[in-house]
Amino acid sequence: MNAKNTKPFSCRPAGPDPKNAAKKLICRQEMTKEDFTELLRAYENQEVRKWLREEALRLRKKYYGNQVFTRGLIEFTNYCKNNCYYCGIRGANQKAVRYRLSQEEILACCQEGYKLGFRTFVLQGGEDPFYTDERMAAIVREIKDSYPDCALTLSIGEKPRESYQLFREAGADRYLLRHETANEIHYRQLHPANMSLENRTRCLNDLKSLGYQVGAGMMVGSPGQTLQCLAEDLLFLQKLQPQMVGIGPFIPHHDTCFAREPAGSVELTLYLLSLVRILLPWVLLPATTALGTLDPFGREKGLLAGANVVMPNLSPPKNRKQYELYDHKICTGEEAAECRSSLERRVTAAGFTLVSGRGDARHP
């Protein structure tokens, strides 16, 4: 799949001095929706784009040097009770080939990852009722008992506060839950009626109050997204102050109602990575697999835009293709954990250093 530079919306020209909002952001002043909108209108201004990218790299180096942190991603189930319209593993997709990993298989992935030098594991899956709170807590305890020097991240969707508390008490350190969009109308375009932005926001606030390192984030170029939607996303992140932000371009899946929609823009995604790095200088910011799917050098470009995390896949090779959130997801090569040496060469070639260690967020 070749790199794409599609425009997700028609940008109106920025004001007479598009640097005004950028200067305000760089000076760490509180931003308004209008400020973020002005920055997004300046997206096609090459001078502003270069200026913001340089500032993002300066802040990245200030907080993290040239270090790039690795996370071992374990996609342990592709069953999901939800029917998000954009997702290839949505519950209504009867063509998806489903799988679940046992606790023993998950632990085997961790064992292999630990040997390869990973010190953070990410358990990611659909909202699968098979993994009850008790089962998940048992898996978390076993991993933390076996690898006490490692961080454990969960990415398993919306839960009651009591569930999050149970996982936290079992030893979970971080939780990834993309908000996807902070605009109510846009949220309704992407999700069925039984899901709500209000509940997603409640989950993120619960996670923060329970002491998790919290990750939010959004797709770029998702169907129905406008410039104002993205401005509201940035405003949402400014208020939430998460420790992690996942931003990747929308990529359609052939078994969803958005199959014929265009993919999001790589360049706009990179621009947003820089904006988020400046907005939240300490944030852990992945160069995502979706970037690497649309552009063969997407992850390197992500690092050069301010990202500082990569998430190679530790899942069993036979299951990687089955966890198909979108079409053409890369399942072999440098995103595979066993190819860490190849990934390390690419990161080094981009001017960074791939490191082991938990890689916690470094607040000011």
CSV table of C-alpha atoms in Angstrom, one decimal:
chain,number,residue,atom,x,y,z
A,1,MET,CA,0.0,0.0,0.0
A,2,ASN,CA,1.5,3.3,-1.0
A,3,ALA,CA,1.7,6.4,1.1
A,4,LYS,CA,-1.4,8.7,0.8
A,5,ASN,CA,-1.8,12.4,1.2
A,6,THR,CA,-5.5,12.6,1.0
A,7,LYS,CA,-7.2,15.7,2.5
A,8,PRO,CA,-9.8,14.8,5.1
A,9,PHE,CA,-11.4,18.2,4.8
A,10,SER,CA,-11.1,21.3,2.8
A,11,CYS,CA,-8.8,23.7,4.7
A,12,ARG,CA,-9.8,27.3,4.7
A,13,PRO,CA,-6.8,29.7,4.7
A,14,ALA,CA,-5.3,30.5,8.0
A,15,GLY,CA,-5.5,34.0,9.4
A,16,PRO,CA,-3.0,36.7,8.4
A,17,ASP,CA,-0.4,35.4,10.8
A,18,PRO,CA,-0.8,31.6,11.3
A,19,LYS,CA,2.1,31.6,13.8
A,20,ASN,CA,0.0,33.4,16.5
A,21,ALA,CA,-1.7,30.2,17.7
A,22,ALA,CA,1.6,28.3,17.3
A,23,LYS,CA,3.4,30.8,19.5
A,24,LYS,CA,0.7,30.5,22.1
A,25,LEU,CA,1.1,26.7,22.1
A,26,ILE,CA,4.8,26.8,22.3
A,27,CYS,CA,4.6,29.3,25.2
A,28,ARG,CA,2.5,26.7,27.1
A,29,GLN,CA,-0.5,28.9,27.4
A,30,GLU,CA,-4.0,27.5,27.7
A,31,MET,CA,-5.4,26.9,24.2
A,32,THR,CA,-9.0,27.4,23.1
A,33,LYS,CA,-10.9,25.5,20.4
A,34,GLU,CA,-10.3,28.6,18.1
A,35,ASP,CA,-6.6,28.4,18.7
A,36,PHE,CA,-6.5,24.7,17.8
A,37,THR,CA,-8.6,25.4,14.7
A,38,GLU,CA,-6.2,28.1,13.6
A,39,LEU,CA,-3.3,25.7,14.0
A,40,LEU,CA,-5.1,23.1,11.9
A,41,ARG,CA,-5.9,25.7,9.2
A,42,ALA,CA,-2.2,26.4,9.0
A,43,TYR,CA,-1.5,22.7,8.3
A,44,GLU,CA,-0.6,23.4,4.6
A,45,ASN,CA,1.8,26.2,5.5
A,46,GLN,CA,5.2,24.6,5.1
A,47,GLU,CA,6.9,27.2,7.3
A,48,VAL,CA,4.6,26.6,10.2
A,49,ARG,CA,4.8,22.8,9.7
A,50,LYS,CA,8.6,22.9,9.8
A,51,TRP,CA,8.6,25.3,12.8
A,52,LEU,CA,6.3,23.0,14.8
A,53,ARG,CA,8.2,19.8,13.9
A,54,GLU,CA,11.4,21.4,15.1
A,55,GLU,CA,9.8,22.4,18.4
A,56,ALA,CA,8.4,18.9,18.8
A,57,LEU,CA,11.8,17.4,18.4
A,58,ARG,CA,13.4,19.9,20.8
A,59,LEU,CA,10.9,19.0,23.5
A,60,ARG,CA,11.1,15.3,22.8
A,61,LYS,CA,14.9,15.5,23.2
A,62,LYS,CA,14.5,17.6,26.4
A,63,TYR,CA,12.4,15.0,28.1
A,64,TYR,CA,13.6,11.7,26.5
A,65,GLY,CA,16.8,12.4,24.7
A,66,ASN,CA,17.0,10.2,21.6
A,67,GLN,CA,15.5,7.2,23.3
A,68,VAL,CA,12.8,5.2,21.6
A,69,PHE,CA,10.9,2.9,24.0
A,70,THR,CA,9.6,-0.5,22.9
A,71,ARG,CA,6.4,-2.2,24.0
A,72,GLY,CA,5.7,-5.9,23.4
A,73,LEU,CA,2.2,-6.0,21.9
A,74,ILE,CA,0.1,-9.2,22.6
A,75,GLU,CA,-3.2,-9.2,20.7
A,76,PHE,CA,-4.8,-11.9,22.8
A,77,THR,CA,-8.4,-12.0,21.5
A,78,ASN,CA,-10.2,-10.7,18.4
A,79,TYR,CA,-13.7,-11.4,19.8
A,80,CYS,CA,-15.6,-8.3,20.5
A,81,LYS,CA,-19.1,-7.6,21.7
A,82,ASN,CA,-19.1,-4.1,20.2
A,83,ASN,CA,-20.0,-3.0,16.6
A,84,CYS,CA,-18.0,0.1,16.0
A,85,TYR,CA,-18.6,0.8,12.4
A,86,TYR,CA,-14.9,1.2,11.4
A,87,CYS,CA,-13.5,-1.9,13.0
A,88,GLY,CA,-12.7,-5.2,11.2
A,89,ILE,CA,-13.2,-7.3,14.4
A,90,ARG,CA,-16.6,-5.8,15.2
A,91,GLY,CA,-19.0,-8.4,16.6
A,92,ALA,CA,-21.3,-8.4,13.6
A,93,ASN,CA,-18.5,-9.3,11.2
A,94,GLN,CA,-19.2,-13.0,10.6
A,95,LYS,CA,-16.3,-13.3,8.2
A,96,ALA,CA,-13.7,-12.6,10.8
A,97,VAL,CA,-11.7,-15.7,11.9
A,98,ARG,CA,-11.9,-15.6,15.6
A,99,TYR,CA,-9.3,-16.7,18.2
A,100,ARG,CA,-8.5,-16.4,21.9
A,101,LEU,CA,-5.1,-17.0,23.6
A,102,SER,CA,-5.1,-19.0,26.8
A,103,GLN,CA,-3.4,-17.7,29.9
A,104,GLU,CA,-0.5,-20.1,29.2
A,105,GLU,CA,-0.2,-18.8,25.6
A,106,ILE,CA,-0.2,-15.2,26.9
A,107,LEU,CA,2.6,-16.0,29.4
A,108,ALA,CA,4.6,-17.7,26.7
A,109,CYS,CA,4.5,-14.5,24.6
A,110,CYS,CA,5.7,-12.6,27.7
A,111,GLN,CA,8.5,-15.1,28.2
A,112,GLU,CA,9.7,-14.7,24.6
A,113,GLY,CA,9.4,-11.0,24.9
A,114,TYR,CA,11.4,-10.8,28.1
A,115,LYS,CA,14.2,-12.8,26.4
A,116,LEU,CA,14.2,-10.3,23.5
A,117,GLY,CA,14.6,-7.4,26.0
A,118,PHE,CA,11.0,-6.1,26.3
A,119,ARG,CA,10.2,-4.6,29.7
A,120,THR,CA,6.6,-3.4,28.9
A,121,PHE,CA,3.9,-5.8,27.8
A,122,VAL,CA,0.6,-4.5,26.2
A,123,LEU,CA,-2.4,-6.9,26.4
A,124,GLN,CA,-4.8,-5.7,23.7
A,125,GLY,CA,-8.0,-7.3,22.6
A,126,GLY,CA,-11.7,-6.7,21.7
A,127,GLU,CA,-14.2,-6.4,24.5
A,128,ASP,CA,-14.5,-10.2,24.9
A,129,PRO,CA,-16.9,-11.4,27.7
A,130,PHE,CA,-15.0,-14.7,27.9
A,131,TYR,CA,-12.2,-12.8,29.8
A,132,THR,CA,-14.1,-12.0,32.9
A,133,ASP,CA,-12.7,-9.6,35.4
A,134,GLU,CA,-11.5,-12.5,37.5
A,135,ARG,CA,-9.7,-14.1,34.5
A,136,MET,CA,-8.1,-10.9,33.5
A,137,ALA,CA,-7.0,-10.1,37.1
A,138,ALA,CA,-5.4,-13.6,37.3
A,139,ILE,CA,-3.5,-13.0,34.1
A,140,VAL,CA,-2.3,-9.7,35.3
A,141,ARG,CA,-1.1,-11.1,38.6
A,142,GLU,CA,0.7,-14.0,36.9
A,143,ILE,CA,2.6,-11.6,34.6
A,144,LYS,CA,3.5,-9.2,37.3
A,145,ASP,CA,4.7,-12.0,39.6
A,146,SER,CA,6.8,-13.5,36.9
A,147,TYR,CA,8.2,-10.2,35.6
A,148,PRO,CA,8.2,-7.7,38.5
A,149,ASP,CA,10.6,-5.3,36.7
A,150,CYS,CA,8.1,-5.0,33.8
A,151,ALA,CA,5.2,-2.6,33.2
A,152,LEU,CA,1.9,-4.0,32.1
A,153,THR,CA,-0.5,-2.1,29.9
A,154,LEU,CA,-4.1,-3.2,29.3
A,155,SER,CA,-6.1,-2.2,26.3
A,156,ILE,CA,-9.4,-4.0,26.6
A,157,GLY,CA,-12.1,-1.3,26.3
A,158,GLU,CA,-14.8,0.2,28.4
A,159,LYS,CA,-15.4,-1.3,31.9
A,160,PRO,CA,-17.0,-0.4,35.2
A,161,ARG,CA,-14.8,1.5,37.6
A,162,GLU,CA,-14.8,-1.6,39.9
A,163,SER,CA,-13.2,-3.7,37.1
A,164,TYR,CA,-10.5,-1.1,36.5
A,165,GLN,CA,-9.9,-1.1,40.3
A,166,LEU,CA,-9.5,-4.9,40.4
A,167,PHE,CA,-7.0,-4.9,37.5
A,168,ARG,CA,-5.1,-2.0,39.2
A,169,GLU,CA,-4.9,-3.9,42.5
A,170,ALA,CA,-3.7,-7.0,40.6
A,171,GLY,CA,-0.8,-5.0,39.3
A,172,ALA,CA,-1.7,-3.3,36.0
A,173,ASP,CA,0.2,-0.1,35.4
A,174,ARG,CA,-1.2,1.5,32.3
A,175,TYR,CA,-4.4,1.5,30.3
A,176,LEU,CA,-4.9,2.5,26.7
A,177,LEU,CA,-8.4,3.6,25.7
A,178,ARG,CA,-8.6,5.8,22.6
A,179,HIS,CA,-11.4,8.3,22.8
A,180,GLU,CA,-11.5,8.2,19.0
A,181,THR,CA,-13.4,11.5,18.8
A,182,ALA,CA,-14.4,14.2,21.3
A,183,ASN,CA,-17.3,15.5,19.1
A,184,GLU,CA,-20.7,14.0,19.9
A,185,ILE,CA,-22.1,14.1,16.4
A,186,HIS,CA,-18.9,12.5,15.0
A,187,TYR,CA,-19.0,9.9,17.7
A,188,ARG,CA,-22.5,8.9,16.6
A,189,GLN,CA,-21.3,8.5,13.0
A,190,LEU,CA,-18.6,6.0,14.1
A,191,HIS,CA,-20.5,4.0,16.8
A,192,PRO,CA,-23.8,2.2,17.4
A,193,ALA,CA,-26.5,3.7,19.6
A,194,ASN,CA,-25.6,1.5,22.7
A,195,MET,CA,-22.2,3.2,23.0
A,196,SER,CA,-21.6,6.8,24.1
A,197,LEU,CA,-18.9,9.4,24.3
A,198,GLU,CA,-20.1,10.1,27.8
A,199,ASN,CA,-19.3,6.6,29.0
A,200,ARG,CA,-15.9,6.6,27.1
A,201,THR,CA,-15.0,9.8,28.9
A,202,ARG,CA,-16.2,8.4,32.2
A,203,CYS,CA,-13.8,5.4,31.7
A,204,LEU,CA,-10.8,7.6,31.1
A,205,ASN,CA,-11.5,9.8,34.2
A,206,ASP,CA,-12.0,6.6,36.3
A,207,LEU,CA,-8.7,5.2,35.1
A,208,LYS,CA,-6.9,8.5,35.9
A,209,SER,CA,-8.4,8.6,39.4
A,210,LEU,CA,-7.3,5.0,40.1
A,211,GLY,CA,-3.6,5.9,39.4
A,212,TYR,CA,-3.2,4.3,36.0
A,213,GLN,CA,-0.9,5.9,33.4
A,214,VAL,CA,-3.6,6.6,30.9
A,215,GLY,CA,-3.6,6.7,27.1
A,216,ALA,CA,-6.2,8.3,24.9
A,217,GLY,CA,-6.1,9.2,21.2
A,218,MET,CA,-7.9,9.4,17.9
A,219,MET,CA,-7.9,8.3,14.3
A,220,VAL,CA,-7.0,10.9,11.7
A,221,GLY,CA,-9.3,11.1,8.6
A,222,SER,CA,-12.1,8.9,9.9
A,223,PRO,CA,-15.4,9.3,8.1
A,224,GLY,CA,-17.2,12.4,9.0
A,225,GLN,CA,-14.2,14.0,10.7
A,226,THR,CA,-13.9,17.8,10.3
A,227,LEU,CA,-11.3,20.4,11.2
A,228,GLN,CA,-13.5,21.3,14.2
A,229,CYS,CA,-13.6,17.6,15.3
A,230,LEU,CA,-9.8,17.5,15.4
A,231,ALA,CA,-9.7,20.9,17.3
A,232,GLU,CA,-12.1,19.3,19.9
A,233,ASP,CA,-9.8,16.3,20.1
A,234,LEU,CA,-6.9,18.5,21.0
A,235,LEU,CA,-9.0,20.4,23.5
A,236,PHE,CA,-10.0,17.1,25.1
A,237,LEU,CA,-6.4,16.0,25.4
A,238,GLN,CA,-5.4,19.3,26.9
A,239,LYS,CA,-8.0,18.8,29.6
A,240,LEU,CA,-7.4,15.1,30.2
A,241,GLN,CA,-3.6,15.4,30.4
A,242,PRO,CA,-3.0,11.7,29.6
A,243,GLN,CA,0.5,10.1,29.9
A,244,MET,CA,0.1,8.4,26.5
A,245,VAL,CA,-1.6,9.4,23.2
A,246,GLY,CA,-2.1,7.1,20.3
A,247,ILE,CA,-2.7,8.8,16.9
A,248,GLY,CA,-2.9,6.9,13.6
A,249,PRO,CA,-4.5,7.5,10.2
A,250,PHE,CA,-7.9,5.9,9.6
A,251,ILE,CA,-7.6,2.9,7.3
A,252,PRO,CA,-10.8,1.2,6.0
A,253,HIS,CA,-11.6,-2.5,6.4
A,254,HIS,CA,-13.4,-4.3,3.6
A,255,ASP,CA,-16.0,-5.9,5.9
A,256,THR,CA,-17.3,-2.6,7.3
A,257,CYS,CA,-19.7,0.1,6.1
A,258,PHE,CA,-16.7,2.3,5.6
A,259,ALA,CA,-15.0,-0.1,3.1
A,260,ARG,CA,-15.0,2.5,0.3
A,261,GLU,CA,-13.9,5.5,2.4
A,262,PRO,CA,-10.4,6.9,1.7
A,263,ALA,CA,-7.6,6.4,4.2
A,264,GLY,CA,-6.5,9.2,6.4
A,265,SER,CA,-3.5,11.4,5.6
A,266,VAL,CA,-0.1,10.4,6.7
A,267,GLU,CA,1.1,14.0,6.6
A,268,LEU,CA,-1.8,15.3,8.7
A,269,THR,CA,-1.1,12.5,11.2
A,270,LEU,CA,2.5,13.6,11.5
A,271,TYR,CA,1.4,17.2,12.0
A,272,LEU,CA,-0.9,16.2,14.8
A,273,LEU,CA,1.9,14.1,16.4
A,274,SER,CA,4.0,17.3,16.5
A,275,LEU,CA,1.1,19.3,18.0
A,276,VAL,CA,0.5,16.7,20.7
A,277,ARG,CA,4.2,16.6,21.6
A,278,ILE,CA,4.2,20.4,22.1
A,279,LEU,CA,0.9,20.3,23.9
A,280,LEU,CA,2.0,17.5,26.3
A,281,PRO,CA,5.8,17.5,26.2
A,282,TRP,CA,6.2,14.6,28.6
A,283,VAL,CA,3.8,12.3,26.7
A,284,LEU,CA,4.5,8.8,25.5
A,285,LEU,CA,3.7,9.0,21.8
A,286,PRO,CA,3.8,5.9,19.6
A,287,ALA,CA,4.8,5.8,15.9
A,288,THR,CA,1.9,3.4,15.0
A,289,THR,CA,1.6,0.3,12.9
A,290,ALA,CA,-1.1,2.2,10.9
A,291,LEU,CA,1.5,4.8,9.9
A,292,GLY,CA,3.8,2.0,8.8
A,293,THR,CA,1.0,0.4,6.8
A,294,LEU,CA,0.2,3.5,4.7
A,295,ASP,CA,3.9,4.5,4.3
A,296,PRO,CA,6.9,2.1,4.3
A,297,PHE,CA,8.8,4.8,6.3
A,298,GLY,CA,5.8,5.9,8.3
A,299,ARG,CA,7.2,5.0,11.7
A,300,GLU,CA,10.5,6.7,11.0
A,301,LYS,CA,8.6,9.8,10.0
A,302,GLY,CA,6.5,9.5,13.1
A,303,LEU,CA,9.7,9.5,15.3
A,304,LEU,CA,10.9,12.6,13.4
A,305,ALA,CA,7.6,14.3,14.1
A,306,GLY,CA,8.0,13.8,17.9
A,307,ALA,CA,7.0,10.2,18.6
A,308,ASN,CA,9.1,8.1,21.0
A,309,VAL,CA,7.5,4.7,21.2
A,310,VAL,CA,7.2,1.7,18.9
A,311,MET,CA,5.1,-1.4,19.6
A,312,PRO,CA,6.4,-4.6,17.9
A,313,ASN,CA,4.1,-7.5,17.8
A,314,LEU,CA,4.6,-10.4,20.3
A,315,SER,CA,1.4,-12.3,19.4
A,316,PRO,CA,1.8,-15.8,18.0
A,317,PRO,CA,2.6,-15.4,14.3
A,318,LYS,CA,-0.4,-17.6,13.3
A,319,ASN,CA,-2.8,-15.1,14.9
A,320,ARG,CA,-1.3,-11.7,13.8
A,321,LYS,CA,-3.3,-11.5,10.5
A,322,GLN,CA,-6.5,-12.4,12.3
A,323,TYR,CA,-6.3,-9.3,14.5
A,324,GLU,CA,-7.3,-7.3,11.5
A,325,LEU,CA,-8.7,-3.9,12.6
A,326,TYR,CA,-8.2,-2.5,9.1
A,327,ASP,CA,-7.0,-3.7,5.7
A,328,HIS,CA,-3.4,-4.4,4.7
A,329,LYS,CA,-2.1,-4.4,8.3
A,330,ILE,CA,1.5,-5.2,8.3
A,331,CYS,CA,2.1,-8.6,10.0
A,332,THR,CA,5.7,-9.5,9.1
A,333,GLY,CA,8.9,-7.6,9.1
A,334,GLU,CA,10.1,-4.9,11.5
A,335,GLU,CA,6.8,-4.7,13.4
A,336,ALA,CA,7.4,-8.3,14.6
A,337,ALA,CA,9.1,-8.5,18.0
A,338,GLU,CA,11.4,-11.3,16.9
A,339,CYS,CA,12.8,-8.9,14.3
A,340,ARG,CA,14.0,-6.5,17.0
A,341,SER,CA,17.5,-6.2,15.5
A,342,SER,CA,16.0,-5.0,12.1
A,343,LEU,CA,13.8,-2.5,13.9
A,344,GLU,CA,16.8,-1.3,15.9
A,345,ARG,CA,18.7,-0.6,12.6
A,346,ARG,CA,15.8,1.4,11.2
A,347,VAL,CA,15.4,3.4,14.4
A,348,THR,CA,19.2,4.1,14.5
A,349,ALA,CA,19.2,5.1,10.9
A,350,ALA,CA,16.5,7.7,11.7
A,351,GLY,CA,18.9,9.2,14.4
A,352,PHE,CA,17.4,7.5,17.5
A,353,THR,CA,18.3,4.8,20.0
A,354,LEU,CA,16.1,1.8,20.7
A,355,VAL,CA,16.2,1.0,24.4
A,356,SER,CA,14.9,-1.5,26.9
A,357,GLY,CA,13.3,-0.6,30.2
A,358,ARG,CA,9.8,0.3,31.3
A,359,GLY,CA,9.8,3.7,29.6
A,360,ASP,CA,7.5,5.5,32.0
A,361,ALA,CA,6.2,9.0,31.3
A,362,ARG,CA,8.4,11.7,32.6
A,363,HIS,CA,6.3,14.5,34.0
A,364,PRO,CA,7.8,18.0,34.5
